[in-house]
Short mmCIF file of C-alpha atoms in Angstrom, two decimals:
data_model
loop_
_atom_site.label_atom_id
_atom_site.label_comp_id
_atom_site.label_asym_id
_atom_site.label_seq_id
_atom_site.Cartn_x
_atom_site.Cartn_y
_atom_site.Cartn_z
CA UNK R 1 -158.20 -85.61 -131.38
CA UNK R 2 -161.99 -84.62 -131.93
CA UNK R 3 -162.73 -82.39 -135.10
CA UNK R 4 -166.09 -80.59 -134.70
CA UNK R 5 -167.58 -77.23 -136.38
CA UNK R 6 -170.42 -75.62 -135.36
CA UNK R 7 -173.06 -72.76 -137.47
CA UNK R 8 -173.49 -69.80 -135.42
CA UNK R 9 -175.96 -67.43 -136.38
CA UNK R 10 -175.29 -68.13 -139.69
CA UNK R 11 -171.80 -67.75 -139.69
CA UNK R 12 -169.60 -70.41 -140.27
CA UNK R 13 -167.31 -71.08 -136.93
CA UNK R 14 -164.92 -73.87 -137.32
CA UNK R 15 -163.53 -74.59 -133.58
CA UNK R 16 -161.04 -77.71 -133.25
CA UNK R 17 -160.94 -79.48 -129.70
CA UNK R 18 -157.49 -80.89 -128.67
CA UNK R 19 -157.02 -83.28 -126.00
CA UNK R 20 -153.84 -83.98 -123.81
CA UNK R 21 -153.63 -87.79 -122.47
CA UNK R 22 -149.94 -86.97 -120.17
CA UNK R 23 -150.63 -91.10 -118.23
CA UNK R 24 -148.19 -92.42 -120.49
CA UNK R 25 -145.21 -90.27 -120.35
CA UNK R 26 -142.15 -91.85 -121.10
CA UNK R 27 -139.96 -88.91 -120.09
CA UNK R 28 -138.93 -89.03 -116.43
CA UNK R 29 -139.53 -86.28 -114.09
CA UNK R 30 -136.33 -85.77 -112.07
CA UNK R 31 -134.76 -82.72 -109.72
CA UNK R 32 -132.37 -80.28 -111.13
CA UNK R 33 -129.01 -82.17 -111.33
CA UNK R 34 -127.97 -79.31 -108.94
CA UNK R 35 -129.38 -78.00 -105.60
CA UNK R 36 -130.74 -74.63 -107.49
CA UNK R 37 -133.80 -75.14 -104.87
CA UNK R 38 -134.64 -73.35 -100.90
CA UNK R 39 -136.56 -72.40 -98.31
CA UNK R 40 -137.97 -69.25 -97.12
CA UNK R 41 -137.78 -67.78 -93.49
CA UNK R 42 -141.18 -69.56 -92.70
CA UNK R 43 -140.19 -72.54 -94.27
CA UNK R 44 -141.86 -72.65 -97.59
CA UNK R 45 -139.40 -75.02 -99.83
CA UNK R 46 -138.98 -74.66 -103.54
CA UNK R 47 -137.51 -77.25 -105.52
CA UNK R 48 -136.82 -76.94 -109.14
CA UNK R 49 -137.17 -80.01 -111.50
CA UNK R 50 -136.42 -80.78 -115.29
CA UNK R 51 -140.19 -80.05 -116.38
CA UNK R 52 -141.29 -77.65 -113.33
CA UNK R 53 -141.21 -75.97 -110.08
CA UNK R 54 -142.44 -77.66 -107.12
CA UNK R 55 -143.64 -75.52 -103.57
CA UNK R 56 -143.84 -77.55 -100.36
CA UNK R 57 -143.55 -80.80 -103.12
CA UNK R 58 -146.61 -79.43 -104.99
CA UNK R 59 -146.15 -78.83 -108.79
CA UNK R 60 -146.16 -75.12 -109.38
CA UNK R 61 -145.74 -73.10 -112.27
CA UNK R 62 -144.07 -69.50 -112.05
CA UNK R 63 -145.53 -66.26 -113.53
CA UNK R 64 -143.16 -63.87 -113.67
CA UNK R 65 -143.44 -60.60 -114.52
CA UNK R 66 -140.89 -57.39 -114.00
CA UNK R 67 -141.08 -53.88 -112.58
CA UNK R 68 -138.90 -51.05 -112.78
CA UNK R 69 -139.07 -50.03 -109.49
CA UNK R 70 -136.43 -47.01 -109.51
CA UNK R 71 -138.88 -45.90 -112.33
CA UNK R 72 -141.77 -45.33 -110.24
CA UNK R 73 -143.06 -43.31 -106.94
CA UNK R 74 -141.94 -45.40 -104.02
CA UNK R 75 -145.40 -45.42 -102.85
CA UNK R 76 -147.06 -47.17 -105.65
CA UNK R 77 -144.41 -49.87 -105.62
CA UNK R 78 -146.52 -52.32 -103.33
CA UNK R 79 -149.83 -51.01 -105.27
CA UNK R 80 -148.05 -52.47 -108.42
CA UNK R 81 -147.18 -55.83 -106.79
CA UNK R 82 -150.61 -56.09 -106.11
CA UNK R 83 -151.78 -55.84 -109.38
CA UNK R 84 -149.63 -57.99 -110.43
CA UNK R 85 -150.41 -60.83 -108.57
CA UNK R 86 -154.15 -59.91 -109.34
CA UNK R 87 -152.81 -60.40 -112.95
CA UNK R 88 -151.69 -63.92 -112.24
CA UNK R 89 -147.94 -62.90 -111.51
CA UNK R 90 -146.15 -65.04 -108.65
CA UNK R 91 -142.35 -64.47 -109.54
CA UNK R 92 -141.62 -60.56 -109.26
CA UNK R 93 -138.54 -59.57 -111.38
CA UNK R 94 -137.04 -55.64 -110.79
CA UNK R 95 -133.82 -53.90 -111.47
CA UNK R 96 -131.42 -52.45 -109.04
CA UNK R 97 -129.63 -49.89 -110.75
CA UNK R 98 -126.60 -49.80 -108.73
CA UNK R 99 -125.11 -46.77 -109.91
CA UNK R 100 -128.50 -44.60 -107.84
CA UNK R 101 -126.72 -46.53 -104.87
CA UNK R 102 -123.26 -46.20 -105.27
CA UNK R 103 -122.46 -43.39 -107.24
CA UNK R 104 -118.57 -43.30 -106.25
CA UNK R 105 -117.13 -47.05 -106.30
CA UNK R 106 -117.20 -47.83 -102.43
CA UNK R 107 -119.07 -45.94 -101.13
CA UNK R 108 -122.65 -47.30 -100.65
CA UNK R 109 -125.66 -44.48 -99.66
CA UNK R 110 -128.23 -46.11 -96.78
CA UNK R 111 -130.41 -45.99 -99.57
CA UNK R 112 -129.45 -48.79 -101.26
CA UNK R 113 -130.27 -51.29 -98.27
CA UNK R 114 -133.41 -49.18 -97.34
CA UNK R 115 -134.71 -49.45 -101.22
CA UNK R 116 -133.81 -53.57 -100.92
CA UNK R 117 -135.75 -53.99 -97.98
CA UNK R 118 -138.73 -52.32 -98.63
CA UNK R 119 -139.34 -54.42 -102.21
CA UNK R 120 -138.47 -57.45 -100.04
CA UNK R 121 -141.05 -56.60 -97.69
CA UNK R 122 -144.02 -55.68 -100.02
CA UNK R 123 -143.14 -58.59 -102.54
CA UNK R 124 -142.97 -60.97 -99.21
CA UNK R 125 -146.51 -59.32 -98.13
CA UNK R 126 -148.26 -60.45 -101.15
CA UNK R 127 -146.51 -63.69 -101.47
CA UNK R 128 -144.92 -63.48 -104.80
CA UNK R 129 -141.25 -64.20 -104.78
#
């Protein structure tokens, strides 16, 4: 590791610089010791591993972030996907509250499939997961 400090303007700034040297792991990267992994409907495979995620066997690191979708106007629900993949988001988390759906145990309102597919389709548009 490299110390420095530097003046600036007079004031005193003291900045240390760290370095990362990851060629001599000892630690072996393996898969999950179960198949926690799949593919999407256009064939996009994710496999998960003991240090991270890999996308068509490319390393990849999830962002996730959540919405409350049954909090919001339906129609800013893909406007807020959007932002947050503009944020760096590429995992979407959001609550079903099951009880707006199915009110009397059983009985299950068309809304409940309609509200499933539409966040599947925006969060599919913008290629989050």
């Amino acid at each position: 590791m490299k110390e420095r400090c530097k003046k600036q303007r007079g004031n005193e700034d003291n900045m240390r610089e760290y370095g990362l040297d990851a060629r001599n792991i000892k630690n072996p990267i393996y898969p999950a010791p179960i198949d926690m992994g799949g593919c999407d409907d256009k064939g996009k495979k994710l496999e998960i591993g003991n240090y991270f995620l890999t996308m068509d066997g490319k390393p990849f690191f999830g962002i996730c972030g959540e919405a409350h979708f049954s909090r919001m106007n339906e129609q800013l629900w893909e406007d807020e996907i959007i932002k947050m993949k503009l944020g760096g988001i590429n995992i979407v988390a959001g609550y079903i509250f099951w009880i707006h759906h199915e009110e009397i145990e059983g009985e299950l309102t068309g809304a409940a499939i309609r509200t499933c597919a539409v966040l599947s389709h925006c969060v599919r548009k913008m290629e989050c997961m």
